[in-house]
Coordinates of C-alpha atoms and ligand atoms in Angstrom, one line a residue:
X358 CA -15.5 -21.0 -7.7
X359 CA -14.7 -18.7 -4.8
X360 CA -16.9 -19.1 -1.7
X361 CA -17.3 -16.5 0.9
X362 CA -19.7 -16.4 3.8
X363 CA -20.7 -12.8 4.4
X364 CA -20.9 -11.7 8.0
X365 CA -21.5 -8.2 9.4
X366 CA -17.8 -8.1 10.5
X367 CA -16.2 -9.0 7.2
X368 CA -17.4 -6.4 4.8
X369 CA -17.7 -7.2 1.1
X370 CA -16.2 -4.6 -1.2
X371 CA -18.6 -2.9 -3.6
X372 CA -16.7 -4.6 -6.4
X373 CA -17.1 -8.0 -4.9
X374 CA -19.8 -9.2 -7.3
X375 CA -17.9 -7.9 -10.3
X376 CA -14.7 -9.7 -9.2
X377 CA -16.6 -13.0 -8.7
X378 CA -18.0 -12.5 -12.2
X379 CA -14.4 -12.1 -13.4
X380 CA -13.4 -15.4 -12.0
X381 CA -11.7 -14.5 -8.7
X382 CA -10.3 -17.7 -7.2
X383 CA -8.3 -16.4 -4.2
X384 CA -8.4 -13.7 -1.7
X385 CA -6.8 -12.4 1.5
X386 CA -8.1 -10.7 4.6
X387 CA -7.1 -7.0 4.9
X388 CA -8.8 -4.4 7.1
X389 CA -11.5 -7.0 7.9
X390 CA -12.4 -7.2 4.2
X391 CA -11.6 -9.6 1.4
X392 CA -9.0 -8.5 -1.1
X393 CA -9.0 -10.5 -4.3
X394 CA -5.5 -11.8 -4.9
X395 CA -5.9 -14.1 -8.0
X396 CA -8.0 -14.9 -11.0
X397 CA -6.4 -18.2 -11.6
X398 CA -3.4 -17.3 -13.7
X399 CA -0.8 -15.5 -11.6
X400 CA 1.8 -15.4 -14.4
X401 CA -0.6 -13.8 -16.9
X402 CA -1.8 -11.4 -14.2
X403 CA 1.9 -10.4 -13.5
X404 CA 2.7 -9.7 -17.2
X405 CA -0.5 -7.8 -17.7
X406 CA 0.6 -5.4 -15.0
X407 CA 4.2 -5.1 -16.4
X408 CA 3.2 -4.7 -20.1
X409 CA -0.5 -3.7 -20.2
X410 CA -3.2 -2.6 -17.8
X411 CA -4.6 -4.5 -14.8
X412 CA -7.8 -3.7 -12.9
X413 CA -7.8 -4.2 -9.1
X414 CA -10.4 -4.3 -6.4
X415 CA -8.6 -2.5 -3.6
X416 CA -11.7 -1.6 -1.6
X417 CA -9.8 -2.9 1.4
X418 CA -7.9 0.4 1.4
X419 CA -10.4 1.9 3.8
X420 CA -10.7 5.6 4.3
X421 CA -10.6 7.3 7.7
X422 CA -12.1 10.8 7.3
X423 CA -11.0 13.6 9.7
X424 CA -13.1 16.7 9.6
X425 CA -13.4 19.9 11.7
X426 CA -11.5 22.9 13.1
X427 CA -8.7 20.8 14.5
X428 CA -8.5 18.3 11.6
X429 CA -5.1 19.6 10.3
X430 CA -3.7 19.5 13.8
X431 CA -4.8 15.9 14.4
X432 CA -3.5 14.7 11.0
X433 CA -0.1 16.2 11.8
X434 CA 0.0 14.8 15.3
X435 CA -0.6 11.3 13.8
X436 CA 2.0 11.7 11.0
X437 CA 5.8 11.7 11.4
X438 CA 6.0 13.4 8.0
X439 CA 5.8 17.3 7.8
X440 CA 2.4 18.1 6.2
X441 CA 2.6 21.9 6.5
X442 CA 3.2 22.3 2.8
X443 CA 0.5 19.8 1.7
X444 CA -2.0 21.5 -0.7
X445 CA -5.7 20.9 -1.2
X446 CA -6.0 18.2 -3.9
X447 CA -2.6 16.7 -3.0
X448 CA -1.9 13.2 -1.6
X449 CA 1.1 12.3 0.5
X450 CA 2.5 8.9 1.6
X451 CA 2.8 9.2 5.4
X452 CA 4.1 6.7 8.0
X453 CA 2.2 6.7 11.3
X454 CA 4.0 5.6 14.4
X455 CA 3.2 4.9 18.0
X456 CA 5.0 6.5 21.0
X457 CA 7.9 4.1 20.7
X458 CA 8.5 5.1 17.0
X459 CA 7.1 1.8 15.8
X460 CA 5.4 2.1 12.4
X461 CA 1.7 1.1 12.8
X462 CA 0.3 2.1 9.4
X463 CA 1.5 3.8 6.2
X464 CA -1.5 5.5 4.5
X465 CA -1.8 7.9 1.7
X466 CA -3.2 11.1 3.1
X467 CA -5.6 13.0 0.8
X468 CA -6.2 16.7 1.7
X469 CA -9.7 17.6 0.5
X470 CA -9.9 21.0 2.3
X471 CA -8.1 22.8 5.1
X472 CA -10.4 21.1 7.5
X473 CA -11.1 17.8 5.7
X474 CA -8.7 14.8 5.2
X475 CA -8.8 11.1 4.3
X476 CA -6.3 8.6 5.4
X477 CA -6.4 5.8 2.9
X478 CA -5.1 3.2 5.2
X479 CA -3.1 0.0 5.2
X480 CA -4.1 -3.0 7.4
X481 CA -4.7 -1.8 11.0
X482 CA -7.4 0.0 12.8
X483 CA -6.6 3.7 12.3
X484 CA -10.2 4.7 13.0
X485 CA -9.8 3.6 16.6
X486 CA -6.4 5.1 16.9
X487 CA -7.4 8.5 15.4
X488 CA -10.4 8.7 17.7
X489 CA -8.5 7.8 20.8
X490 CA -5.8 10.4 20.1
X491 CA -8.4 13.1 19.3
X492 CA -10.0 12.5 22.6
X493 CA -6.8 12.3 24.5
X494 CA -5.7 15.7 23.1
X495 CA -9.1 17.3 23.4
X496 CA -9.4 18.1 19.7
X497 CA -12.5 19.3 17.9
X498 CA -12.9 16.8 15.0
X499 CA -15.4 14.4 13.6
X500 CA -13.9 11.0 12.6
X501 CA -15.8 8.6 10.4
X502 CA -15.5 6.1 7.6
X503 CA -17.1 7.6 4.5
X504 CA -18.7 5.5 1.8
X505 CA -15.5 5.3 -0.3
X506 CA -13.9 2.4 -2.0
X507 CA -10.8 2.5 -4.3
X508 CA -10.4 0.6 -7.5
X509 CA -7.0 0.7 -9.2
X510 CA -5.9 0.6 -12.8
X511 CA -2.2 -0.2 -12.9
X512 CA 0.3 -0.7 -15.7
X513 CA 1.9 1.2 -18.6
X514 CA -1.5 1.3 -20.5
X515 CA -3.6 2.4 -17.5
X516 CA -3.3 6.1 -18.5
X517 CA -4.7 5.5 -22.0
X518 CA -7.7 3.7 -20.5
X519 CA -8.4 6.3 -17.9
X520 CA -8.1 9.1 -20.5
X521 CA -10.4 7.2 -22.8
X522 CA -13.1 7.2 -20.1
X523 CA -12.5 10.5 -18.3
X524 CA -10.8 12.8 -20.8
X525 CA -7.2 13.8 -21.7
X526 CA -7.0 16.1 -18.6
X527 CA -6.1 13.0 -16.5
X528 CA -2.7 12.9 -18.3
X529 CA -1.6 16.0 -16.5
X530 CA -2.6 14.9 -13.0
X531 CA 0.6 14.9 -10.9
X532 CA 1.8 11.9 -8.9
X533 CA -0.4 11.5 -5.8
X534 CA -2.6 14.5 -6.7
X535 CA -6.4 13.8 -7.1
X536 CA -9.5 15.4 -8.6
X537 CA -13.1 15.0 -7.6
X538 CA -15.4 14.3 -10.5
X539 CA -18.1 12.0 -11.9
X540 CA -18.2 9.1 -14.3
X541 CA -21.6 8.5 -15.9
X542 CA -23.1 10.3 -12.9
X543 CA -21.1 8.2 -10.4
X544 CA -19.2 10.3 -7.9
X545 CA -15.5 9.5 -7.7
X546 CA -12.1 10.9 -6.8
X547 CA -9.4 10.1 -9.3
X548 CA -5.8 10.0 -8.0
X549 CA -2.5 9.1 -9.8
X550 CA -1.4 6.4 -7.3
X551 CA -1.5 2.7 -6.7
X552 CA 0.5 0.0 -5.1
X553 CA 2.9 -0.8 -8.0
X554 CA 5.7 1.0 -9.7
X555 CA 4.2 0.4 -13.2
X556 CA 2.2 3.6 -13.1
X557 CA -1.5 4.2 -13.0
X558 CA -4.5 5.6 -11.2
X559 CA -6.9 4.8 -8.3
X560 CA -10.5 5.7 -8.7
X561 CA -12.2 6.2 -5.3
X562 CA -15.8 5.2 -5.7
X563 CA -18.0 7.4 -3.5
X564 CA -21.2 5.5 -3.8
X565 CA -21.0 1.8 -2.7
X566 CA -24.1 0.9 -4.6
X567 CA -22.4 1.6 -7.9
X568 CA -19.4 -0.9 -7.7
X569 CA -20.4 -3.2 -10.5
X570 CA -21.4 -0.4 -12.8
X571 CA -18.1 1.4 -12.3
X572 CA -16.1 -1.8 -12.7
X573 CA -17.8 -2.6 -15.9
X574 CA -17.3 0.9 -17.4
X575 CA -13.5 0.4 -17.1
X576 CA -13.6 -3.3 -18.1
X577 CA -15.4 -2.4 -21.3
X578 CA -13.5 0.8 -22.1
X579 CA -10.2 -1.1 -21.6
X580 CA -10.9 -3.8 -24.1
X581 CA -8.7 -2.2 -26.9
X582 CA -5.8 -2.3 -24.4
X583 CA -6.6 -5.9 -23.4
X584 CA -7.4 -4.9 -19.8
X585 CA -8.0 -7.8 -17.4
X586 CA -8.5 -8.4 -13.7
X587 CA -5.5 -8.5 -11.3
X588 CA -4.4 -7.7 -7.8
X589 CA -1.6 -6.0 -6.0
X590 CA 1.2 -8.4 -7.1
X591 CA 3.7 -9.6 -4.6
X592 CA 6.3 -10.3 -7.2
X593 CA 6.1 -6.8 -8.7
X594 CA 6.0 -4.9 -5.5
X595 CA 9.0 -6.8 -4.1
X596 CA 11.0 -6.2 -7.3
X597 CA 10.0 -2.6 -7.0
X598 CA 10.9 -2.3 -3.3
X599 CA 7.4 -1.3 -1.9
X600 CA 6.9 -1.9 1.8
X601 CA 3.9 -3.9 3.2
X602 CA 3.5 -2.6 6.8
X603 CA 2.4 -5.5 9.0
X604 CA 3.9 -8.0 6.6
X605 CA 7.5 -6.7 6.3
X606 CA 7.4 -5.0 9.7
X607 CA 7.0 -6.4 13.2
X608 CA 5.9 -4.8 16.5
X609 CA 9.2 -3.0 17.0
X610 CA 10.0 -1.9 13.4
X611 CA 10.7 1.9 13.0
X612 CA 10.5 3.6 9.6
X613 CA 14.3 3.9 9.3
X614 CA 14.7 0.1 9.4
X615 CA 12.4 -0.4 6.3
X616 CA 13.8 2.4 4.1
X617 CA 11.0 4.9 5.0
X618 CA 13.4 7.4 6.7
X619 CA 12.8 9.9 3.7
X620 CA 9.2 10.2 4.9
X621 CA 10.2 11.1 8.5
X622 CA 10.8 14.8 9.3
X623 CA 12.5 14.9 12.7
X624 CA 11.7 18.7 13.1
X625 CA 8.0 18.3 13.2
X626 CA 6.5 19.6 16.5
X627 CA 7.2 17.6 19.7
X628 CA 3.5 16.6 20.1
X629 CA 3.7 14.4 16.9
X630 CA 3.3 10.8 18.1
X631 CA 6.6 8.9 18.0
X632 CA 8.8 11.8 16.9
X633 CA 10.7 12.1 20.2
X634 CA 11.4 8.3 20.1
X635 CA 12.5 8.5 16.4
X636 CA 15.0 11.4 17.2
X637 CA 16.6 9.2 19.9
X638 CA 16.6 6.1 17.6
X639 CA 18.2 8.1 14.8
X640 CA 20.8 9.6 17.2
X641 CA 21.6 6.2 18.7
X642 CA 22.1 4.4 15.4
X643 CA 19.8 2.1 13.5
X644 CA 20.0 -1.5 14.7
X645 CA 18.4 -3.4 11.7
X646 CA 17.8 -2.8 8.1
X647 CA 15.8 -4.1 5.2
X648 CA 17.7 -5.6 2.2
X649 CA 16.7 -7.7 -0.8
X650 CA 17.5 -11.4 -0.8
X651 CA 17.9 -13.6 -3.9
X652 CA 17.7 -17.2 -3.2
X653 CA 19.7 -19.9 -5.0
X654 CA 17.8 -22.2 -7.3
X655 CA 15.5 -21.9 -10.3
X656 CA 12.3 -23.6 -9.1
X657 CA 9.5 -21.2 -8.4
X658 CA 8.6 -21.1 -4.6
X659 CA 5.1 -22.2 -3.9
X660 CA 2.5 -19.4 -3.2
X661 CA 1.9 -18.6 0.4
X662 CA 4.5 -17.5 3.0
X663 CA 5.3 -17.4 6.7
X664 CA 8.2 -15.6 8.3
X665 CA 11.5 -17.5 8.0
X666 CA 14.8 -17.2 10.0
X667 CA 17.9 -16.0 8.3
X668 CA 21.3 -17.3 9.5
X669 CA 24.7 -15.7 8.9
X670 CA 27.8 -17.6 10.2
X671 CA 25.5 -20.0 12.0
X672 CA 23.7 -17.2 14.0
X673 CA 20.1 -16.1 13.4
X674 CA 20.4 -12.4 12.3
X675 CA 16.8 -11.7 11.3
X676 CA 13.8 -12.8 9.2
X677 CA 12.9 -13.2 5.6
X678 CA 9.5 -11.4 5.5
X679 CA 8.3 -12.5 2.0
X680 CA 9.4 -14.7 -0.8
X681 CA 8.1 -14.9 -4.3
X682 CA 9.2 -16.1 -7.7
X683 CA 10.2 -13.1 -9.9
X684 CA 9.4 -13.8 -13.5
X685 CA 11.7 -11.0 -14.7
X686 CA 14.6 -11.9 -12.4
X687 CA 14.0 -15.7 -12.8
X688 CA 14.7 -16.3 -9.1
X689 CA 12.9 -16.5 -5.8
X690 CA 13.3 -13.0 -4.2
X691 CA 12.2 -11.4 -1.0
X692 CA 13.1 -9.0 1.8
X693 CA 15.4 -9.5 4.8
X694 CA 14.8 -7.6 8.0
X695 CA 18.2 -8.2 9.6
X696 CA 20.9 -6.9 11.9
X697 CA 22.7 -3.8 10.5
X698 CA 26.1 -5.6 10.7
X699 CA 25.0 -8.0 7.9
X700 CA 25.4 -6.2 4.5
X701 CA 24.5 -6.3 0.9
X702 CA 26.8 -8.7 -1.0
X703 CA 27.0 -11.2 1.8
X704 CA 25.6 -14.7 1.6
X705 CA 23.1 -16.1 4.1
X706 CA 21.1 -19.2 4.7
X707 CA 17.3 -19.1 5.1
X708 CA 15.5 -21.8 7.1
X709 CA 12.6 -22.7 4.8
X710 CA 9.9 -25.3 5.5
X711 CA 11.6 -27.5 2.9
X712 CA 15.1 -27.1 4.4
X713 CA 17.9 -24.6 4.4
X714 CA 18.4 -22.5 1.2
X715 CA 21.3 -20.2 0.6
X716 CA 21.0 -16.7 -0.9
X717 CA 22.7 -13.4 -1.4
X718 CA 21.7 -10.0 0.0
X719 CA 21.5 -6.9 -2.0
X720 CA 20.2 -3.4 -2.0
X721 CA 16.6 -2.6 -2.8
X722 CA 14.8 -2.0 -5.1
X723 CA 15.7 -5.0 -7.2
X724 CA 14.5 -3.4 -10.4
Ligands
THG2067 N1 -3.3 3.3 -2.4 C1 -4.3 3.8 -1.6 N2 -4.3 3.5 -0.3 C2 -3.4 2.6 0.2 C3 -2.4 2.1 -0.6 C4 -2.4 2.4 -2.0 N3 -3.5 2.2 1.5 C5 -2.8 1.1 1.9 C6 -1.4 1.0 1.3 N4 -1.5 1.2 -0.1 C7 -0.5 2.0 1.9 N5 0.9 1.8 1.6 C8 1.6 2.4 0.5 C9 2.9 2.1 0.4 C10 3.6 2.6 -0.7 C11 3.0 3.5 -1.6 C12 1.7 3.8 -1.4 C13 1.0 3.3 -0.4 C14 3.8 4.1 -2.7 N6 5.1 4.4 -2.4 C15 6.0 4.9 -3.4 C16 7.4 4.4 -3.2 O1 7.6 4.0 -2.0 O2 8.2 4.4 -4.1 C17 6.0 6.4 -3.5 C18 6.1 7.2 -2.2 C19 6.4 8.7 -2.4 O3 7.4 9.0 -3.1 O4 5.8 9.5 -1.8 O5 3.3 4.4 -3.7 O6 -1.6 2.0 -2.8 N7 -5.2 4.7 -2.0

């Protein structure tokens, strides 16, 4: 039984009751909310994501809404990716940086109208940041958190379930594009997105009083495809090379170091926060990079993780930022954020709580 003491500062997701009813046994704190992480059988939850369809409470992906005459300007000032070609109905993955070019969040931006945007944020307070920058720049915008909570359906069978509930039109929704609609009178936005590389959708619930009802509609509709509860799966996302900002990054990490350079457009206007620093960083050469690390041994690492030092030739060259048993690779894998001089193919030693473990570096993604 999962026990959680509600307080005004740790907000329950609208799907909380439904996930408790599903047998949620573990959770994590993300954006001052509880994110379910397990329903008691991590192995089954992993294979369901790889082969079937998995239903996730990702209400922790909070929305920061920016509205008003200067909304598009503010959104670009906050984003190091060029948004000038972003269309209404389109989503974009956008790194946000501070003035030093350090990545502080990596939301999906949803453009609802020329003057209305949502940042669907990762784990840091972008509401405060957006408000402070709007004030500093004298911009005419309203910033709020709307009543919006995403639920994800991920896995190769997610599309069949969503089409069964919502109609075959969902099959032609393009990657990261979204559509406002209703399900049994419940207002939602449906987007082809989600924090896995197994395909699927996110359903942004726009009425927090309807969480259990929406959850159960998909739970029931998904029975023929053997749907079941799950959560963003560390093993899958590491195999797939997805970045977790705040976990895989530290307070000096720039987007180039963690393979996000393709989402940085150095020719955006000079007033974009961090872009001048990123131009200098790029010109001066990147000092660290993110590689995959496969540890020796065939015993699954225990769940739970803290940063670990990586040694090469007896010298600490960086950190291992996550480590998880990969059921498909049959090895403990993770990411290394290390000095640029240490390269894929080389062997290193990781200082684990249980002692030193050797491993080999390689390029990401693993799979
Ligand atoms: N969905 C929604 N909001 C979110 C997340 C999400 N907010 C928090 C967090 N996840 C933001 N981080 C990411 C990181 C990676 C991706 C999405 C959100 C992602 N990346 C793909 C990749 O790297 O291969 C594709 C990026 C691209 O090509 O544009 O999907 O999951 N609503």
